[in-house]
Amino acid sequence: MLKKIFRIAWMGAVIWLVPFVVSLGFIDGEGKFTITKTMLKSVVIAISTLAGCFMLHQYFKQVVRDYFIHGVATAVVWLLINWFLDIAIFAPLSGMSMRSYFESVGVSHLQIPILCIVMGVLFELRSKSCYMKTRNHV
């Protein structure tokens, strides 16, 4: 159980780290962004979504039942980890207040529970569909 929780937490940290590292590529030698904040936010959200989908795929390959519960649990852990890392690292670097952070960036992390829960629901529906097909053919 502890191993599963550590794995979920590690994946949540990777989902935060990948877009953060990518965003560093848009900083020039003087420490200024080479693209607009709006463009940067769009790039970070796209990269974060891609990383999240990849990690969800990796995670759900190991799940054999209770997909919805796994989706919800993963959603909560990943959301909290991403908010924590943003508040601890990103917000201080950007000089944002907590209110400003949540209004401009923090709310975008709601994509995480949306993806996790939808994935859990889809896997749950697929597993029940396969069960019903097998049961009807026996």
Tab-separated table of N, CA and C in Angstrom:
chain	number	residue	atom	x	y	z
A	1	MET	N	0.819	-1.198	0.000
A	1	MET	CA	0.000	0.000	0.000
A	1	MET	C	0.864	1.263	0.000
A	2	LEU	N	1.883	1.282	0.863
A	2	LEU	CA	2.780	2.432	0.920
A	2	LEU	C	3.513	2.614	-0.410
A	3	LYS	N	3.852	1.512	-1.042
A	3	LYS	CA	4.526	1.560	-2.338
A	3	LYS	C	3.627	2.210	-3.394
A	4	LYS	N	2.325	1.899	-3.360
A	4	LYS	CA	1.375	2.499	-4.307
A	4	LYS	C	1.257	4.000	-4.075
A	5	ILE	N	1.176	4.392	-2.818
A	5	ILE	CA	1.046	5.815	-2.492
A	5	ILE	C	2.295	6.570	-2.937
A	6	PHE	N	3.472	5.993	-2.694
A	6	PHE	CA	4.713	6.625	-3.130
A	6	PHE	C	4.740	6.755	-4.653
A	7	ARG	N	4.301	5.720	-5.351
A	7	ARG	CA	4.273	5.744	-6.826
A	7	ARG	C	3.342	6.839	-7.339
A	8	ILE	N	2.167	6.948	-6.729
A	8	ILE	CA	1.214	7.987	-7.130
A	8	ILE	C	1.808	9.373	-6.863
A	9	ALA	N	2.425	9.546	-5.699
A	9	ALA	CA	3.022	10.840	-5.350
A	9	ALA	C	4.158	11.194	-6.298
A	10	TRP	N	5.002	10.230	-6.602
A	10	TRP	CA	6.112	10.462	-7.529
A	10	TRP	C	5.584	10.901	-8.888
A	11	MET	N	4.545	10.222	-9.373
A	11	MET	CA	3.969	10.588	-10.674
A	11	MET	C	3.393	12.003	-10.638
A	12	GLY	N	2.755	12.373	-9.540
A	12	GLY	CA	2.219	13.725	-9.402
A	12	GLY	C	3.308	14.773	-9.437
A	13	ALA	N	4.444	14.466	-8.828
A	13	ALA	CA	5.579	15.393	-8.857
A	13	ALA	C	6.140	15.523	-10.269
A	14	VAL	N	6.184	14.435	-11.003
A	14	VAL	CA	6.665	14.475	-12.394
A	14	VAL	C	5.747	15.349	-13.242
A	15	ILE	N	4.447	15.232	-13.016
A	15	ILE	CA	3.483	16.046	-13.766
A	15	ILE	C	3.720	17.531	-13.519
A	16	TRP	N	4.157	17.882	-12.324
A	16	TRP	CA	4.482	19.271	-12.034
A	16	TRP	C	5.845	19.646	-12.617
A	17	LEU	N	6.821	18.761	-12.494
A	17	LEU	CA	8.194	19.058	-12.878
A	17	LEU	C	8.365	19.234	-14.393
A	18	VAL	N	7.725	18.411	-15.188
A	18	VAL	CA	7.911	18.470	-16.645
A	18	VAL	C	7.544	19.846	-17.204
A	19	PRO	N	6.344	20.383	-16.953
A	19	PRO	CA	6.053	21.716	-17.490
A	19	PRO	C	6.920	22.821	-16.880
A	20	PHE	N	7.313	22.647	-15.615
A	20	PHE	CA	8.186	23.636	-14.981
A	20	PHE	C	9.518	23.702	-15.722
A	21	VAL	N	10.104	22.543	-15.999
A	21	VAL	CA	11.383	22.499	-16.713
A	21	VAL	C	11.223	23.056	-18.128
A	22	VAL	N	10.141	22.693	-18.797
A	22	VAL	CA	9.895	23.224	-20.148
A	22	VAL	C	9.794	24.748	-20.106
A	23	SER	N	9.118	25.282	-19.092
A	23	SER	CA	8.963	26.740	-19.003
A	23	SER	C	10.301	27.445	-18.816
A	24	LEU	N	11.270	26.782	-18.198
A	24	LEU	CA	12.598	27.378	-18.040
A	24	LEU	C	13.274	27.610	-19.387
A	25	GLY	N	12.880	26.837	-20.403
A	25	GLY	CA	13.432	27.013	-21.741
A	25	GLY	C	12.991	28.311	-22.403
A	26	PHE	N	12.009	28.973	-21.812
A	26	PHE	CA	11.520	30.234	-22.369
A	26	PHE	C	12.049	31.453	-21.600
A	27	ILE	N	13.121	31.246	-20.855
A	27	ILE	CA	13.740	32.350	-20.116
A	27	ILE	C	15.068	32.692	-20.783
A	28	ASP	N	15.284	33.978	-21.036
A	28	ASP	CA	16.536	34.397	-21.678
A	28	ASP	C	17.650	34.568	-20.650
A	29	GLY	N	18.797	34.996	-21.098
A	29	GLY	CA	19.967	35.157	-20.233
A	29	GLY	C	19.792	36.193	-19.134
A	30	GLU	N	18.830	37.086	-19.307
A	30	GLU	CA	18.584	38.126	-18.306
A	30	GLU	C	17.484	37.736	-17.321
A	31	GLY	N	16.960	36.517	-17.479
A	31	GLY	CA	15.916	36.049	-16.571
A	31	GLY	C	14.516	36.477	-16.951
A	32	LYS	N	14.334	36.932	-18.198
A	32	LYS	CA	13.016	37.368	-18.659
A	32	LYS	C	12.446	36.336	-19.632
A	33	PHE	N	11.126	36.213	-19.610
A	33	PHE	CA	10.479	35.271	-20.521
A	33	PHE	C	10.536	35.779	-21.951
A	34	THR	N	10.763	34.861	-22.866
A	34	THR	CA	10.871	35.205	-24.285
A	34	THR	C	9.522	35.146	-24.986
A	35	ILE	N	8.473	34.726	-24.274
A	35	ILE	CA	7.120	34.700	-24.825
A	35	ILE	C	6.194	35.378	-23.817
A	36	THR	N	4.995	35.688	-24.247
A	36	THR	CA	4.046	36.357	-23.356
A	36	THR	C	3.591	35.404	-22.247
A	37	LYS	N	3.092	35.971	-21.165
A	37	LYS	CA	2.587	35.155	-20.061
A	37	LYS	C	1.423	34.282	-20.514
A	38	THR	N	0.588	34.822	-21.390
A	38	THR	CA	-0.556	34.061	-21.896
A	38	THR	C	-0.083	32.860	-22.695
A	39	MET	N	0.904	33.062	-23.548
A	39	MET	CA	1.440	31.961	-24.347
A	39	MET	C	2.124	30.936	-23.457
A	40	LEU	N	2.883	31.415	-22.478
A	40	LEU	CA	3.558	30.518	-21.556
A	40	LEU	C	2.544	29.661	-20.801
A	41	LYS	N	1.482	30.285	-20.313
A	41	LYS	CA	0.445	29.553	-19.593
A	41	LYS	C	-0.176	28.482	-20.497
A	42	SER	N	-0.431	28.826	-21.739
A	42	SER	CA	-1.003	27.864	-22.692
A	42	SER	C	-0.060	26.688	-22.931
A	43	VAL	N	1.216	26.974	-23.097
A	43	VAL	CA	2.211	25.919	-23.312
A	43	VAL	C	2.298	25.018	-22.082
A	44	VAL	N	2.345	25.631	-20.905
A	44	VAL	CA	2.456	24.860	-19.665
A	44	VAL	C	1.232	23.968	-19.472
A	45	ILE	N	0.046	24.481	-19.742
A	45	ILE	CA	-1.171	23.671	-19.605
A	45	ILE	C	-1.144	22.510	-20.588
A	46	ALA	N	-0.731	22.763	-21.828
A	46	ALA	CA	-0.670	21.689	-22.822
A	46	ALA	C	0.345	20.618	-22.423
A	47	ILE	N	1.519	21.034	-21.992
A	47	ILE	CA	2.558	20.085	-21.571
A	47	ILE	C	2.103	19.316	-20.337
A	48	SER	N	1.485	20.014	-19.406
A	48	SER	CA	0.989	19.383	-18.187
A	48	SER	C	-0.082	18.340	-18.513
A	49	THR	N	-0.965	18.664	-19.427
A	49	THR	CA	-2.009	17.719	-19.842
A	49	THR	C	-1.388	16.494	-20.488
A	50	LEU	N	-0.417	16.699	-21.341
A	50	LEU	CA	0.270	15.586	-21.990
A	50	LEU	C	0.983	14.707	-20.964
A	51	ALA	N	1.706	15.332	-20.042
A	51	ALA	CA	2.404	14.572	-18.994
A	51	ALA	C	1.399	13.827	-18.121
A	52	GLY	N	0.300	14.487	-17.781
A	52	GLY	CA	-0.734	13.857	-16.964
A	52	GLY	C	-1.354	12.653	-17.649
A	53	CYS	N	-1.661	12.784	-18.934
A	53	CYS	CA	-2.238	11.656	-19.679
A	53	CYS	C	-1.253	10.496	-19.757
A	54	PHE	N	0.004	10.804	-19.984
A	54	PHE	CA	1.014	9.750	-20.038
A	54	PHE	C	1.125	9.038	-18.689
A	55	MET	N	1.179	9.810	-17.608
A	55	MET	CA	1.294	9.211	-16.277
A	55	MET	C	0.038	8.422	-15.913
A	56	LEU	N	-1.121	8.925	-16.302
A	56	LEU	CA	-2.351	8.170	-16.049
A	56	LEU	C	-2.338	6.835	-16.789
A	57	HIS	N	-1.876	6.868	-18.016
A	57	HIS	CA	-1.762	5.625	-18.785
A	57	HIS	C	-0.849	4.641	-18.073
A	58	GLN	N	0.297	5.130	-17.613
A	58	GLN	CA	1.246	4.272	-16.894
A	58	GLN	C	0.631	3.740	-15.600
A	59	TYR	N	-0.075	4.593	-14.899
A	59	TYR	CA	-0.670	4.197	-13.630
A	59	TYR	C	-1.760	3.138	-13.837
A	60	PHE	N	-2.671	3.401	-14.759
A	60	PHE	CA	-3.812	2.501	-14.937
A	60	PHE	C	-3.434	1.169	-15.582
A	61	LYS	N	-2.244	1.074	-16.158
A	61	LYS	CA	-1.790	-0.227	-16.658
A	61	LYS	C	-1.634	-1.222	-15.518
A	62	GLN	N	-1.403	-0.740	-14.307
A	62	GLN	CA	-1.181	-1.595	-13.134
A	62	GLN	C	-2.454	-1.827	-12.316
A	63	VAL	N	-3.531	-1.128	-12.644
A	63	VAL	CA	-4.782	-1.243	-11.894
A	63	VAL	C	-5.631	-2.346	-12.524
A	64	VAL	N	-6.213	-3.203	-11.674
A	64	VAL	CA	-7.010	-4.322	-12.198
A	64	VAL	C	-8.486	-4.243	-11.829
A	65	ARG	N	-8.849	-3.372	-10.885
A	65	ARG	CA	-10.262	-3.202	-10.527
A	65	ARG	C	-10.424	-1.880	-9.773
A	66	ASP	N	-11.652	-1.525	-9.501
A	66	ASP	CA	-11.955	-0.288	-8.760
A	66	ASP	C	-11.335	0.938	-9.422
A	67	TYR	N	-11.493	1.017	-10.727
A	67	TYR	CA	-10.871	2.095	-11.499
A	67	TYR	C	-11.335	3.479	-11.062
A	68	PHE	N	-12.628	3.610	-10.789
A	68	PHE	CA	-13.145	4.917	-10.385
A	68	PHE	C	-12.492	5.378	-9.081
A	69	ILE	N	-12.402	4.491	-8.100
A	69	ILE	CA	-11.781	4.835	-6.813
A	69	ILE	C	-10.314	5.223	-7.017
A	70	HIS	N	-9.616	4.480	-7.868
A	70	HIS	CA	-8.222	4.820	-8.170
A	70	HIS	C	-8.133	6.188	-8.843
A	71	GLY	N	-9.067	6.473	-9.736
A	71	GLY	CA	-9.072	7.772	-10.406
A	71	GLY	C	-9.270	8.922	-9.433
A	72	VAL	N	-10.211	8.753	-8.499
A	72	VAL	CA	-10.478	9.802	-7.510
A	72	VAL	C	-9.275	9.970	-6.573
A	73	ALA	N	-8.728	8.868	-6.080
A	73	ALA	CA	-7.581	8.941	-5.169
A	73	ALA	C	-6.385	9.603	-5.855
A	74	THR	N	-6.122	9.213	-7.079
A	74	THR	CA	-5.018	9.799	-7.838
A	74	THR	C	-5.273	11.286	-8.066
A	75	ALA	N	-6.509	11.637	-8.371
A	75	ALA	CA	-6.870	13.040	-8.598
A	75	ALA	C	-6.546	13.898	-7.385
A	76	VAL	N	-6.930	13.432	-6.213
A	76	VAL	CA	-6.713	14.203	-4.984
A	76	VAL	C	-5.215	14.352	-4.701
A	77	VAL	N	-4.489	13.245	-4.771
A	77	VAL	CA	-3.048	13.284	-4.471
A	77	VAL	C	-2.322	14.186	-5.464
A	78	TRP	N	-2.580	14.008	-6.752
A	78	TRP	CA	-1.879	14.800	-7.760
A	78	TRP	C	-2.224	16.284	-7.659
A	79	LEU	N	-3.476	16.600	-7.398
A	79	LEU	CA	-3.863	18.004	-7.268
A	79	LEU	C	-3.156	18.647	-6.073
A	80	LEU	N	-3.171	17.970	-4.932
A	80	LEU	CA	-2.514	18.514	-3.748
A	80	LEU	C	-1.005	18.668	-3.943
A	81	ILE	N	-0.379	17.685	-4.575
A	81	ILE	CA	1.063	17.778	-4.836
A	81	ILE	C	1.373	18.954	-5.751
A	82	ASN	N	0.591	19.127	-6.809
A	82	ASN	CA	0.844	20.221	-7.749
A	82	ASN	C	0.609	21.575	-7.096
A	83	TRP	N	-0.425	21.694	-6.291
A	83	TRP	CA	-0.643	22.949	-5.576
A	83	TRP	C	0.493	23.204	-4.590
A	84	PHE	N	0.896	22.178	-3.848
A	84	PHE	CA	1.977	22.344	-2.875
A	84	PHE	C	3.270	22.798	-3.555
A	85	LEU	N	3.649	22.122	-4.641
A	85	LEU	CA	4.895	22.484	-5.331
A	85	LEU	C	4.816	23.883	-5.931
A	86	ASP	N	3.659	24.250	-6.454
A	86	ASP	CA	3.494	25.603	-6.983
A	86	ASP	C	3.626	26.644	-5.882
A	87	ILE	N	2.977	26.393	-4.751
A	87	ILE	CA	3.014	27.361	-3.646
A	87	ILE	C	4.418	27.450	-3.052
A	88	ALA	N	5.112	26.315	-2.988
A	88	ALA	CA	6.448	26.288	-2.397
A	88	ALA	C	7.529	26.815	-3.331
A	89	ILE	N	7.374	26.599	-4.638
A	89	ILE	CA	8.460	26.933	-5.568
A	89	ILE	C	8.056	28.007	-6.581
A	90	PHE	N	6.971	27.768	-7.317
A	90	PHE	CA	6.604	28.663	-8.409
A	90	PHE	C	6.129	30.034	-7.924
A	91	ALA	N	5.205	30.050	-6.979
A	91	ALA	CA	4.653	31.331	-6.519
A	91	ALA	C	5.738	32.261	-5.969
A	92	PRO	N	6.649	31.777	-5.124
A	92	PRO	CA	7.710	32.681	-4.649
A	92	PRO	C	8.615	33.187	-5.785
A	93	LEU	N	8.935	32.308	-6.752
A	93	LEU	CA	9.783	32.731	-7.871
A	93	LEU	C	9.110	33.803	-8.725
A	94	SER	N	7.796	33.690	-8.859
A	94	SER	CA	7.073	34.646	-9.702
A	94	SER	C	6.622	35.881	-8.934
A	95	GLY	N	6.762	35.853	-7.603
A	95	GLY	CA	6.364	37.001	-6.794
A	95	GLY	C	4.862	37.168	-6.678
A	96	MET	N	4.117	36.094	-6.901
A	96	MET	CA	2.657	36.174	-6.847
A	96	MET	C	2.145	36.017	-5.418
A	97	SER	N	1.076	36.740	-5.117
A	97	SER	CA	0.377	36.513	-3.857
A	97	SER	C	-0.427	35.216	-4.011
A	98	MET	N	-0.889	34.671	-2.910
A	98	MET	CA	-1.676	33.435	-2.981
A	98	MET	C	-2.954	33.651	-3.783
A	99	ARG	N	-3.586	34.771	-3.583
A	99	ARG	CA	-4.821	35.062	-4.321
A	99	ARG	C	-4.544	35.150	-5.816
A	100	SER	N	-3.514	35.883	-6.153
A	100	SER	CA	-3.144	36.030	-7.559
A	100	SER	C	-2.765	34.673	-8.166
A	101	TYR	N	-2.031	33.867	-7.400
A	101	TYR	CA	-1.642	32.541	-7.873
A	101	TYR	C	-2.871	31.704	-8.187
A	102	PHE	N	-3.794	31.609	-7.233
A	102	PHE	CA	-4.958	30.749	-7.456
A	102	PHE	C	-5.861	31.272	-8.570
A	103	GLU	N	-5.956	32.592	-8.710
A	103	GLU	CA	-6.791	33.162	-9.770
A	103	GLU	C	-6.194	32.935	-11.153
A	104	SER	N	-4.869	32.961	-11.262
A	104	SER	CA	-4.261	32.874	-12.587
A	104	SER	C	-3.679	31.499	-12.925
A	105	VAL	N	-3.217	30.750	-11.930
A	105	VAL	CA	-2.549	29.477	-12.201
A	105	VAL	C	-3.209	28.318	-11.468
A	106	GLY	N	-3.451	28.501	-10.196
A	106	GLY	CA	-3.936	27.406	-9.357
A	106	GLY	C	-5.193	26.747	-9.862
A	107	VAL	N	-6.101	27.545	-10.370
A	107	VAL	CA	-7.362	26.982	-10.871
A	107	VAL	C	-7.138	26.089	-12.097
A	108	SER	N	-6.081	26.346	-12.861
A	108	SER	CA	-5.815	25.525	-14.043
A	108	SER	C	-5.434	24.094	-13.667
A	109	HIS	N	-4.997	23.898	-12.418
A	109	HIS	CA	-4.670	22.546	-11.966
A	109	HIS	C	-5.910	21.677	-11.788
A	110	LEU	N	-7.078	22.264	-11.902
A	110	LEU	CA	-8.301	21.457	-11.826
A	110	LEU	C	-8.420	20.497	-13.007
A	111	GLN	N	-7.587	20.705	-14.022
A	111	GLN	CA	-7.542	19.741	-15.123
A	111	GLN	C	-7.103	18.371	-14.619
A	112	ILE	N	-6.314	18.350	-13.561
A	112	ILE	CA	-5.789	17.091	-13.026
A	112	ILE	C	-6.914	16.191	-12.533
A	113	PRO	N	-7.772	16.660	-11.599
A	113	PRO	CA	-8.845	15.759	-11.181
A	113	PRO	C	-9.820	15.429	-12.305
A	114	ILE	N	-10.012	16.368	-13.205
A	114	ILE	CA	-10.912	16.084	-14.333
A	114	ILE	C	-10.370	14.903	-15.135
A	115	LEU	N	-9.101	14.957	-15.514
A	115	LEU	CA	-8.502	13.863	-16.292
A	115	LEU	C	-8.502	12.541	-15.524
A	116	CYS	N	-8.098	12.593	-14.257
A	116	CYS	CA	-8.003	11.365	-13.454
A	116	CYS	C	-9.360	10.704	-13.261
A	117	ILE	N	-10.351	11.491	-12.926
A	117	ILE	CA	-11.678	10.926	-12.663
A	117	ILE	C	-12.317	10.430	-13.946
A	118	VAL	N	-12.192	11.195	-15.020
A	118	VAL	CA	-12.747	10.739	-16.310
A	118	VAL	C	-12.070	9.443	-16.744
A	119	MET	N	-10.770	9.348	-16.598
A	119	MET	CA	-10.061	8.127	-16.956
A	119	MET	C	-10.556	6.953	-16.110
A	120	GLY	N	-10.718	7.178	-14.810
A	120	GLY	CA	-11.229	6.135	-13.932
A	120	GLY	C	-12.619	5.682	-14.335
A	121	VAL	N	-13.481	6.634	-14.675
A	121	VAL	CA	-14.841	6.305	-15.113
A	121	VAL	C	-14.804	5.497	-16.409
A	122	LEU	N	-13.982	5.916	-17.352
A	122	LEU	CA	-13.905	5.203	-18.632
A	122	LEU	C	-13.409	3.771	-18.463
A	123	PHE	N	-12.382	3.588	-17.644
A	123	PHE	CA	-11.889	2.238	-17.389
A	123	PHE	C	-12.940	1.403	-16.653
A	124	GLU	N	-13.641	2.025	-15.715
A	124	GLU	CA	-14.700	1.323	-14.968
A	124	GLU	C	-15.801	0.873	-15.924
A	125	LEU	N	-16.234	1.777	-16.805
A	125	LEU	CA	-17.278	1.432	-17.777
A	125	LEU	C	-16.809	0.335	-18.728
A	126	ARG	N	-15.571	0.431	-19.157
A	126	ARG	CA	-15.034	-0.590	-20.055
A	126	ARG	C	-14.975	-1.945	-19.364
A	127	SER	N	-14.572	-1.969	-18.110
A	127	SER	CA	-14.466	-3.245	-17.396
A	127	SER	C	-15.853	-3.863	-17.194
A	128	LYS	N	-16.844	-3.062	-16.929
A	128	LYS	CA	-18.204	-3.575	-16.747
A	128	LYS	C	-18.778	-4.032	-18.077
A	129	SER	N	-18.446	-3.327	-19.143
A	129	SER	CA	-18.905	-3.713	-20.472
A	129	SER	C	-18.318	-5.064	-20.861
A	130	CYS	N	-17.020	-5.250	-20.605
A	130	CYS	CA	-16.376	-6.541	-20.896
A	130	CYS	C	-16.988	-7.641	-20.048
A	131	TYR	N	-17.284	-7.316	-18.779
A	131	TYR	CA	-17.874	-8.315	-17.886
A	131	TYR	C	-19.238	-8.728	-18.421
A	132	MET	N	-20.032	-7.756	-18.839
A	132	MET	CA	-21.379	-8.067	-19.328
A	132	MET	C	-21.319	-8.887	-20.607
A	133	LYS	N	-20.391	-8.568	-21.506
A	133	LYS	CA	-20.266	-9.327	-22.740
A	133	LYS	C	-19.862	-10.771	-22.443
A	134	THR	N	-18.910	-10.940	-21.534
A	134	THR	CA	-18.455	-12.284	-21.167
A	134	THR	C	-19.583	-13.053	-20.500
A	135	ARG	N	-20.290	-12.419	-19.601
A	135	ARG	CA	-21.359	-13.067	-18.856
A	135	ARG	C	-22.494	-13.480	-19.776
A	136	ASN	N	-22.845	-12.652	-20.751
A	136	ASN	CA	-23.936	-12.960	-21.669
A	136	ASN	C	-23.588	-14.078	-22.649
A	137	HIS	N	-22.309	-14.317	-22.865
A	137	HIS	CA	-21.894	-15.332	-23.809
A	137	HIS	C	-21.588	-16.678	-23.151
A	138	VAL	N	-21.713	-16.752	-21.862
A	138	VAL	CA	-21.378	-18.001	-21.156
A	138	VAL	C	-22.558	-18.940	-21.172
